[in-house]
Short mmCIF file of C-alpha atoms in Angstrom, two decimals:
data_model
loop_
_atom_site.label_atom_id
_atom_site.label_comp_id
_atom_site.label_asym_id
_atom_site.label_seq_id
_atom_site.Cartn_x
_atom_site.Cartn_y
_atom_site.Cartn_z
CA MET A 1 4.70 40.75 9.53
CA PRO A 2 7.22 40.72 6.72
CA THR A 3 5.74 41.93 3.50
CA VAL A 4 8.45 40.58 1.20
CA LYS A 5 6.90 38.06 -1.16
CA LEU A 6 9.23 35.16 -1.80
CA SER A 7 9.32 33.48 -5.19
CA PHE A 8 8.28 29.84 -5.17
CA SER A 9 11.78 28.44 -5.50
CA SER A 10 13.13 30.62 -2.73
CA ALA A 11 10.21 29.61 -0.52
CA VAL A 12 11.11 25.94 -1.12
CA TRP A 13 14.74 26.77 -0.42
CA ALA A 14 13.80 28.63 2.77
CA VAL A 15 11.85 25.62 4.08
CA LEU A 16 14.77 23.33 3.27
CA VAL A 17 17.30 25.62 4.95
CA LYS A 18 15.08 26.04 8.00
CA ASP A 19 14.78 22.28 8.41
CA THR A 20 18.51 21.82 7.94
CA VAL A 21 19.31 24.46 10.55
CA CYS A 22 16.84 22.93 13.02
CA GLU A 23 18.31 19.51 12.37
CA SER A 24 21.89 20.72 12.79
CA ARG A 25 20.94 22.11 16.22
CA THR A 26 19.37 18.93 17.59
CA ARG A 27 20.79 16.24 15.27
CA TYR A 28 17.76 14.21 16.22
CA ALA A 29 16.86 12.64 12.86
CA VAL A 30 20.48 12.11 11.81
CA GLY A 31 21.33 10.47 15.12
CA ILE A 32 18.35 8.16 14.96
CA LEU A 33 18.95 7.26 11.32
CA VAL A 34 22.62 6.47 11.86
CA MET A 35 22.07 4.40 14.98
CA PHE A 36 19.04 2.62 13.58
CA GLY A 37 20.99 1.81 10.42
CA LEU A 38 23.92 0.45 12.39
CA THR A 39 21.72 -1.58 14.72
CA SER A 40 19.58 -3.16 12.04
CA LEU A 41 22.48 -3.92 9.68
CA SER A 42 24.65 -5.43 12.37
CA SER A 43 21.77 -7.49 13.73
CA VAL A 44 21.15 -8.87 10.25
CA SER A 45 24.84 -9.49 9.69
CA MET A 46 25.23 -11.24 13.04
CA ALA A 47 22.14 -13.33 12.44
CA VAL A 48 23.35 -14.68 9.10
CA ALA A 49 26.95 -14.84 10.42
CA GLY A 50 28.89 -15.14 7.22
CA ALA A 51 26.50 -17.50 5.46
CA ALA A 52 26.61 -17.11 1.68
CA LEU A 53 23.64 -14.99 0.66
CA SER A 54 21.89 -15.35 -2.66
CA PRO A 55 21.56 -12.04 -4.58
CA GLU A 56 17.78 -12.09 -4.07
CA PHE A 57 18.17 -12.49 -0.34
CA ALA A 58 20.85 -9.81 -0.07
CA ALA A 59 18.77 -7.36 -2.12
CA ALA A 60 15.73 -8.00 0.06
CA LEU A 61 17.79 -7.43 3.23
CA LEU A 62 19.23 -4.18 1.90
CA TRP A 63 15.81 -2.75 1.13
CA VAL A 64 14.20 -3.96 4.34
CA VAL A 65 16.98 -2.28 6.33
CA LEU A 66 16.76 0.92 4.27
CA PHE A 67 12.98 1.06 4.52
CA PHE A 68 12.79 0.56 8.27
CA CYS A 69 15.64 3.01 8.91
CA ALA A 70 13.75 5.56 6.87
CA MET A 71 10.61 4.85 8.88
CA ALA A 72 12.53 5.58 12.09
CA GLY A 73 13.50 9.10 11.05
CA LEU A 74 11.46 10.54 8.22
CA ALA A 75 8.22 11.30 10.06
CA ARG A 76 10.24 13.89 11.92
CA VAL A 77 9.77 16.61 9.28
CA PHE A 78 6.17 17.25 10.27
CA VAL A 79 5.93 15.69 13.71
CA GLN A 80 8.63 18.00 15.02
CA GLU A 81 6.73 21.07 13.74
CA HIS A 82 3.72 19.87 15.71
CA GLU A 83 5.69 19.12 18.87
CA THR A 84 7.47 22.47 18.94
CA GLY A 85 4.29 24.34 18.04
CA THR A 86 5.66 25.86 14.86
CA LEU A 87 3.07 24.33 12.54
CA LEU A 88 0.85 27.38 12.53
CA GLY A 89 3.76 29.71 11.83
CA LEU A 90 4.81 27.62 8.88
CA ARG A 91 1.22 27.64 7.60
CA LEU A 92 1.13 31.42 7.78
CA TYR A 93 4.48 32.11 6.17
CA ALA A 94 4.90 29.49 3.46
CA PRO A 95 2.56 28.29 0.71
CA GLY A 96 1.58 24.61 1.05
CA GLN A 97 3.32 23.48 -2.11
CA ALA A 98 6.59 25.09 -1.03
CA VAL A 99 6.37 23.27 2.30
CA PHE A 100 5.76 19.98 0.51
CA TYR A 101 8.71 20.38 -1.85
CA GLY A 102 11.00 21.69 0.89
CA LYS A 103 10.22 18.79 3.23
CA LEU A 104 10.48 16.34 0.33
CA LEU A 105 13.94 17.62 -0.54
CA PHE A 106 14.99 17.48 3.09
CA ASN A 107 13.85 13.86 3.42
CA GLN A 108 15.53 13.09 0.13
CA ILE A 109 18.85 14.46 1.38
CA LEU A 110 18.52 12.58 4.67
CA LEU A 111 17.87 9.33 2.82
CA ALA A 112 20.74 9.86 0.40
CA GLY A 113 23.02 10.37 3.39
CA LEU A 114 21.61 7.27 5.05
CA SER A 115 22.23 5.24 1.88
CA CYS A 116 25.84 6.47 1.77
CA LEU A 117 26.24 5.03 5.25
CA ILE A 118 24.27 1.80 4.82
CA VAL A 119 25.57 0.64 1.45
CA PRO A 120 29.31 0.51 2.31
CA LEU A 121 28.50 -1.22 5.60
CA PHE A 122 26.22 -3.60 3.74
CA ILE A 123 29.03 -4.50 1.36
CA VAL A 124 31.50 -4.97 4.21
CA PHE A 125 29.24 -6.92 6.55
CA LEU A 126 27.46 -9.11 4.06
CA ASN A 127 30.25 -9.61 1.58
CA VAL A 128 28.38 -8.75 -1.62
CA ASN A 129 29.92 -7.83 -4.95
CA ILE A 130 28.64 -4.94 -7.01
CA ASN A 131 30.07 -4.55 -10.49
CA GLU A 132 27.50 -2.25 -12.06
CA TRP A 133 27.92 0.76 -9.79
CA VAL A 134 26.13 3.20 -12.06
CA LEU A 135 23.04 1.03 -12.30
CA PHE A 136 23.16 0.22 -8.62
CA THR A 137 23.32 3.90 -7.69
CA LEU A 138 20.49 4.68 -10.08
CA ILE A 139 18.25 2.00 -8.55
CA LEU A 140 19.15 3.20 -5.07
CA ALA A 141 18.33 6.80 -6.02
CA LEU A 142 15.00 5.85 -7.58
CA GLY A 143 14.05 3.70 -4.59
CA ASP A 144 15.07 6.40 -2.13
CA ALA A 145 13.07 8.98 -4.06
CA GLY A 146 10.02 6.71 -3.71
CA ILE A 147 10.48 6.34 0.04
CA ALA A 148 11.00 10.09 0.46
CA ALA A 149 7.94 11.01 -1.63
CA VAL A 150 5.56 8.56 0.06
CA SER A 151 6.82 9.26 3.56
CA THR A 152 6.65 13.04 3.19
CA LEU A 153 2.95 12.66 2.43
CA THR A 154 2.26 10.09 5.13
CA ALA A 155 4.26 12.15 7.65
CA ALA A 156 1.86 15.03 6.98
CA MET A 157 -1.03 12.62 7.63
CA VAL A 158 0.14 11.51 11.05
CA ILE A 159 0.64 15.01 12.52
CA TYR A 160 -2.59 14.83 14.48
CA ALA A 161 -2.71 11.07 14.98
CA GLN A 162 -1.97 9.19 18.16
CA ALA A 163 0.92 6.71 18.13
CA LYS A 164 2.38 8.69 15.21
CA GLN A 165 5.50 6.65 14.67
CA ALA A 166 3.75 3.29 14.49
CA ILE A 167 0.94 4.49 12.30
CA PHE A 168 3.46 6.20 10.02
CA THR A 169 5.11 2.87 9.17
CA VAL A 170 1.77 1.12 8.77
CA LEU A 171 0.58 3.80 6.35
CA THR A 172 3.76 4.03 4.32
CA PHE A 173 4.44 0.37 3.68
CA PRO A 174 1.47 -0.64 1.50
CA VAL A 175 1.72 2.51 -0.60
CA PHE A 176 5.45 2.03 -1.08
CA LEU A 177 5.09 -1.69 -1.87
CA PRO A 178 5.16 -1.50 -5.69
CA GLN A 179 8.45 0.40 -5.56
CA PHE A 180 9.73 -1.82 -2.76
CA LEU A 181 9.17 -4.99 -4.78
CA SER A 182 10.61 -3.59 -8.00
CA ALA A 183 13.65 -2.14 -6.20
CA ILE A 184 14.38 -5.53 -4.65
CA TYR A 185 13.89 -7.21 -8.01
CA ALA A 186 16.21 -4.78 -9.83
CA THR A 187 18.84 -4.80 -7.06
CA ALA A 188 18.89 -8.60 -7.07
CA LYS A 189 19.65 -8.52 -10.77
CA VAL A 190 22.51 -6.06 -10.29
CA LEU A 191 23.93 -8.11 -7.40
CA SER A 192 23.84 -11.27 -9.50
CA GLY A 193 25.87 -9.51 -12.18
CA SER A 194 23.24 -8.87 -14.84
CA ALA A 195 21.49 -5.63 -15.72
CA PRO A 196 17.82 -4.96 -15.03
CA ALA A 197 15.65 -4.30 -18.07
CA MET A 198 15.19 -0.70 -19.13
CA GLU A 199 11.44 -0.89 -18.55
CA GLU A 200 11.99 -1.75 -14.90
CA LEU A 201 13.91 1.49 -14.40
CA VAL A 202 11.25 3.38 -16.32
CA PHE A 203 8.65 1.77 -14.06
CA MET A 204 10.52 2.88 -10.94
CA PHE A 205 10.85 6.38 -12.30
CA GLY A 206 7.16 6.41 -13.22
CA TYR A 207 6.20 5.39 -9.71
CA ASP A 208 8.27 8.23 -8.21
CA ALA A 209 6.78 10.73 -10.63
CA ALA A 210 3.23 9.51 -9.88
CA VAL A 211 3.68 9.79 -6.11
CA VAL A 212 5.21 13.27 -6.36
CA ALA A 213 2.33 14.31 -8.63
CA ALA A 214 -0.16 12.87 -6.14
CA GLY A 215 1.62 14.79 -3.41
CA VAL A 216 1.31 18.02 -5.35
CA LEU A 217 -2.40 17.40 -5.88
CA LEU A 218 -3.26 16.10 -2.42
CA PHE A 219 -0.94 17.97 -0.08
CA ASP A 220 -3.04 21.12 0.08
CA TYR A 221 -5.96 19.09 1.42
CA LEU A 222 -3.76 17.97 4.31
CA TRP A 223 -2.22 21.36 4.86
CA GLN A 224 -5.34 23.57 4.85
CA GLU A 225 -6.96 24.20 8.18
CA MET B 1 -39.22 -0.36 6.10
CA ASN B 2 -38.14 -0.14 2.51
CA ARG B 3 -34.75 -1.53 3.45
CA LYS B 4 -36.42 -4.52 5.10
CA VAL B 5 -38.22 -5.42 1.88
CA ILE B 6 -34.98 -5.19 -0.07
CA ALA B 7 -33.23 -7.31 2.56
CA VAL B 8 -35.87 -10.02 2.21
CA VAL B 9 -35.55 -9.95 -1.57
CA ILE B 10 -31.78 -10.26 -1.35
CA ALA B 11 -32.06 -13.10 1.16
CA ILE B 12 -34.39 -15.00 -1.15
CA TRP B 13 -32.10 -14.30 -4.09
CA ILE B 14 -29.03 -15.58 -2.24
CA ALA B 15 -30.92 -18.65 -1.06
CA GLY B 16 -31.86 -19.33 -4.67
CA VAL B 17 -28.25 -18.92 -5.78
CA MET B 18 -27.14 -21.32 -3.06
CA TYR B 19 -29.69 -23.85 -4.19
CA ALA B 20 -28.41 -23.51 -7.76
CA VAL B 21 -24.79 -23.83 -6.65
CA PHE B 22 -25.44 -27.08 -4.85
CA ASN B 23 -27.95 -28.62 -7.22
CA LEU B 24 -27.64 -27.22 -10.73
CA VAL B 25 -23.91 -26.64 -11.13
CA PRO B 26 -22.17 -29.79 -12.39
CA PRO B 27 -18.82 -30.87 -10.91
CA VAL B 28 -15.96 -29.59 -13.06
CA GLU B 29 -13.29 -31.79 -14.54
CA GLY B 30 -10.16 -31.54 -12.41
CA LEU B 31 -11.79 -29.59 -9.59
CA GLY B 32 -14.81 -31.80 -8.90
CA ASN B 33 -17.18 -30.49 -6.30
CA LEU B 34 -14.63 -27.94 -5.10
CA VAL B 35 -15.81 -25.67 -7.89
CA ARG B 36 -18.80 -24.79 -5.73
CA LEU B 37 -16.51 -22.82 -3.42
CA ALA B 38 -15.72 -20.52 -6.34
CA PHE B 39 -19.31 -19.26 -6.31
CA PHE B 40 -18.58 -17.83 -2.90
CA HIS B 41 -14.97 -16.84 -3.50
CA ILE B 42 -15.35 -14.88 -6.75
CA PRO B 43 -18.26 -12.68 -5.59
CA VAL B 44 -16.65 -11.73 -2.27
CA ALA B 45 -13.34 -10.96 -4.01
CA TRP B 46 -15.18 -8.80 -6.53
CA VAL B 47 -17.02 -6.93 -3.77
CA SER B 48 -13.79 -6.29 -1.84
CA VAL B 49 -12.35 -4.57 -4.92
CA LEU B 50 -15.62 -2.73 -5.55
CA ALA B 51 -15.67 -1.49 -1.96
CA PHE B 52 -12.14 -0.16 -2.42
CA LEU B 53 -13.25 1.72 -5.51
CA VAL B 54 -16.32 3.15 -3.75
CA SER B 55 -14.15 4.22 -0.84
CA ALA B 56 -11.69 6.04 -3.12
CA VAL B 57 -14.41 7.74 -5.19
CA THR B 58 -16.31 8.98 -2.15
CA ALA B 59 -13.01 10.12 -0.60
CA GLY B 60 -12.48 12.28 -3.68
CA GLN B 61 -16.04 13.57 -3.33
CA TYR B 62 -15.40 14.46 0.28
CA LEU B 63 -12.28 16.46 -0.55
CA ARG B 64 -14.19 18.29 -3.26
CA THR B 65 -17.33 19.13 -1.28
CA ARG B 66 -16.29 18.74 2.40
CA GLN B 67 -19.62 17.13 3.22
CA LEU B 68 -19.24 14.57 5.97
CA LYS B 69 -21.76 12.18 4.43
CA TYR B 70 -19.15 11.23 1.82
CA ASP B 71 -16.67 10.51 4.56
CA TRP B 72 -19.17 8.17 6.22
CA VAL B 73 -19.73 6.32 2.98
CA SER B 74 -15.98 6.09 2.41
CA ALA B 75 -15.32 4.74 5.90
CA SER B 76 -18.24 2.29 5.88
CA SER B 77 -17.23 1.03 2.48
CA ALA B 78 -13.66 0.45 3.66
CA LYS B 79 -14.89 -1.43 6.73
CA LEU B 80 -17.13 -3.68 4.64
CA GLY B 81 -14.33 -4.04 2.12
CA LEU B 82 -12.01 -5.30 4.84
CA LEU B 83 -14.60 -7.88 5.88
CA PHE B 84 -15.16 -9.10 2.31
CA CYS B 85 -11.41 -9.04 1.71
CA LEU B 86 -10.95 -11.31 4.71
CA LEU B 87 -13.61 -13.69 3.42
CA ALA B 88 -12.01 -13.74 -0.03
CA THR B 89 -8.54 -14.37 1.42
CA VAL B 90 -9.71 -17.18 3.69
CA SER B 91 -11.88 -18.88 1.07
CA GLY B 92 -9.05 -18.50 -1.46
CA ALA B 93 -6.55 -20.02 0.97
CA VAL B 94 -8.84 -22.98 1.64
CA PHE B 95 -9.35 -23.43 -2.10
CA ALA B 96 -5.57 -23.25 -2.62
CA LYS B 97 -4.96 -25.87 0.06
CA LEU B 98 -7.45 -28.24 -1.53
CA THR B 99 -6.24 -27.79 -5.10
CA TRP B 100 -2.59 -26.66 -4.96
CA GLY B 101 -1.65 -28.33 -1.69
CA ALA B 102 -0.70 -25.24 0.32
CA TYR B 103 -2.73 -22.51 1.98
CA TRP B 104 -0.37 -19.75 1.03
CA ASN B 105 2.39 -19.44 -1.55
CA TRP B 106 2.39 -15.73 -2.53
CA ASP B 107 0.62 -16.32 -5.77
CA PRO B 108 0.01 -12.97 -7.55
CA ARG B 109 -3.66 -13.06 -6.65
CA GLN B 110 -2.87 -13.84 -3.06
CA THR B 111 -0.32 -11.04 -2.99
CA THR B 112 -2.77 -8.56 -4.49
CA ILE B 113 -5.56 -9.40 -2.08
CA PHE B 114 -3.11 -9.27 0.80
CA ILE B 115 -1.92 -5.79 -0.20
CA LEU B 116 -5.54 -4.71 -0.44
CA PHE B 117 -5.94 -6.06 3.08
CA LEU B 118 -2.91 -4.06 4.28
CA LEU B 119 -4.25 -0.89 2.66
CA TYR B 120 -7.69 -1.26 4.24
CA GLY B 121 -6.10 -2.07 7.57
CA ALA B 122 -3.83 0.98 7.42
CA TYR B 123 -6.76 3.19 6.39
CA LEU B 124 -8.88 2.06 9.33
CA ALA B 125 -5.95 2.28 11.76
CA LEU B 126 -5.38 5.85 10.60
CA ARG B 127 -9.04 6.68 11.16
CA SER B 128 -9.02 5.30 14.65
CA ALA B 129 -5.87 7.27 15.52
CA ILE B 130 -7.29 10.73 14.74
CA GLU B 131 -9.99 12.10 16.98
CA GLU B 132 -11.19 15.30 15.36
CA GLU B 133 -13.93 14.41 12.90
CA GLU B 134 -13.15 16.82 10.06
CA ARG B 135 -9.42 16.37 10.26
CA ARG B 136 -9.85 12.60 10.29
CA ALA B 137 -12.11 12.81 7.26
CA ALA B 138 -9.64 14.87 5.24
CA VAL B 139 -6.58 12.83 6.15
CA ALA B 140 -8.34 9.51 5.58
CA ALA B 141 -9.65 10.71 2.22
CA VAL B 142 -6.16 11.71 1.09
CA TYR B 143 -4.85 8.31 2.15
CA ALA B 144 -7.64 6.47 0.33
CA LEU B 145 -6.75 8.32 -2.89
CA LEU B 146 -3.01 7.81 -2.44
CA ALA B 147 -3.56 4.10 -1.85
CA PHE B 148 -5.71 3.88 -4.94
CA LEU B 149 -2.91 5.41 -7.00
CA THR B 150 -0.64 2.45 -6.32
CA VAL B 151 -3.08 -0.11 -7.74
CA PRO B 152 -2.05 0.22 -11.42
CA PHE B 153 1.60 -0.18 -10.42
CA LEU B 154 0.82 -3.34 -8.52
CA VAL B 155 -1.07 -4.74 -11.47
CA PHE B 156 2.07 -4.23 -13.53
CA ILE B 157 4.74 -5.36 -11.10
CA ILE B 158 3.23 -8.32 -9.32
CA PRO B 159 2.76 -10.72 -12.24
CA ARG B 160 6.42 -10.11 -13.10
CA MET B 161 7.57 -11.07 -9.64
CA TYR B 162 5.57 -14.21 -9.02
CA PHE B 163 4.33 -17.11 -11.06
CA SER B 164 0.58 -17.67 -10.90
CA LEU B 165 -1.40 -20.84 -10.50
CA HIS B 166 -4.64 -18.95 -10.08
CA PRO B 167 -7.33 -19.66 -12.67
CA GLU B 168 -8.32 -16.89 -15.04
CA PRO B 169 -10.83 -14.40 -13.64
CA VAL B 170 -13.66 -16.17 -15.39
CA LEU B 171 -13.23 -19.52 -13.71
CA ASN B 172 -12.74 -22.76 -15.62
CA SER B 173 -9.17 -22.70 -16.78
CA VAL B 174 -9.71 -26.44 -16.62
CA GLY B 175 -12.55 -26.71 -19.06
CA LYS B 176 -11.84 -23.34 -20.61
CA ILE B 177 -13.78 -23.66 -23.84
CA ASP B 178 -16.86 -25.26 -22.49
CA MET B 179 -17.84 -23.26 -19.43
CA GLU B 180 -21.35 -24.42 -19.21
CA PRO B 181 -23.96 -21.70 -19.57
CA VAL B 182 -25.57 -22.80 -16.34
CA MET B 183 -22.32 -22.11 -14.46
CA LEU B 184 -21.98 -18.71 -16.04
CA TYR B 185 -25.56 -17.75 -15.15
CA VAL B 186 -25.21 -18.97 -11.59
CA LEU B 187 -21.93 -17.09 -11.24
CA LEU B 188 -23.50 -13.89 -12.56
CA ALA B 189 -26.43 -14.37 -10.19
CA ALA B 190 -24.04 -14.88 -7.30
CA LEU B 191 -22.12 -11.73 -8.26
CA ALA B 192 -25.34 -9.75 -8.44
CA GLY B 193 -26.51 -11.10 -5.09
CA CYS B 194 -23.23 -10.32 -3.37
CA THR B 195 -23.08 -6.82 -4.85
CA ALA B 196 -26.65 -6.15 -3.73
CA LEU B 197 -25.80 -7.40 -0.26
CA PHE B 198 -22.85 -5.02 -0.17
CA GLY B 199 -25.06 -2.14 -1.26
CA LEU B 200 -27.59 -2.97 1.45
CA LEU B 201 -24.97 -3.28 4.19
CA LEU B 202 -23.33 -0.05 3.05
CA SER B 203 -26.55 1.95 3.03
CA SER B 204 -27.69 0.65 6.41
CA SER B 205 -24.26 1.30 7.91
CA VAL B 206 -24.25 4.86 6.60
CA ALA B 207 -27.82 5.38 7.79
CA GLY B 208 -26.80 4.08 11.21
CA LYS B 209 -24.19 6.81 11.41
CA THR B 210 -26.51 9.66 10.58
CA ILE B 211 -29.10 8.95 13.28
CA PRO B 212 -27.09 9.05 16.54
CA SER B 213 -25.14 12.19 15.62
CA GLY B 214 -28.38 14.04 15.01
CA LYS B 215 -27.13 15.43 11.71
CA GLY B 216 -29.13 14.66 8.63
CA MET B 217 -27.60 13.24 5.49
CA ASP B 218 -28.32 16.46 3.69
CA GLU B 219 -26.58 18.90 5.98
#
């Protein structure tokens, strides 16, 4: 047993690096996210086949695609620990909060990468115009942070459940709904050329902060044996 | 034994409320006799929200004390809540069809009750997917609390997204100023009756769980 006591930030960092190394060996989550993103976006694009989309409709499509792509890959952070039998080791070596933050950051990075893939394709396939890039990126970042925070918690809930993947989506959607609706609302405004009100962005930020705070408070109850 | 007496009292009470709804409540201007449906719809909607609250509070109690009795209350309350939520949604949709012309149009109230329905459904699906009792209790409790956290956000966001036709919580947006006292009293009586019914169903459902497992409530 190593006796070196890691500081909190280096414990978080260690969890993040461990997950990244594991992922770089199998490329399971990245592969699934990329292919799921491509499949869902192209199916949407083919289905509407060049029809002019209203900003509201385009915004809704973007977030539906992003959400369901995220659902395909983000449960991995905890499910994979269970499948490979490393859950107990992680429990022994890392404090619960460090695991939560590490996995949250990992999911956050995955989602940011996914967005970098989806958004350009979205613009190309669906022919939308974005003038306010700063605002658009901000909304995307806030929405992604919401998905990552909720799904890190729900992923920890489905570790011992049957039909993990399906139940993961079912659990995440209603909790994510407030952010989902406001992200669509704000994105639609940006796509139609106007700027969303400041309080909408504050609301989105508040939601992210509240879910992360809930995660900090509740995660230990999920993590303790 | 005791529960039977209470059940009889509640049954008589509800019968009395039904008599009042059909005989004492006057038809309302604009809604006519349809207003009588509200005396069913409002109480069941109220109980579905109350059940959600009870479920979240007992979930918190479970996490604090780790006594399984709180988990049973939380789960039973969620199950009953789902049932009442369904009744509220269906009666609301019928009411909407008769007054607005469509069963469903994503009115804020309809959206809210539907999200409540999704949350209850997800909670119960989660419970049925985990076999180990203590693990299920802890995970379900965390989910109940997480779900409860989103409620204030929904209250803020949903009215901004959709336009509402729904009457104000205290019915009678039609004859707003002169809600007749008799309607108010009957409504309060109906709310009390429905809440008592919920309490009775909850306690008998929790009691039903304690007997077969052989563990007392006070373990």
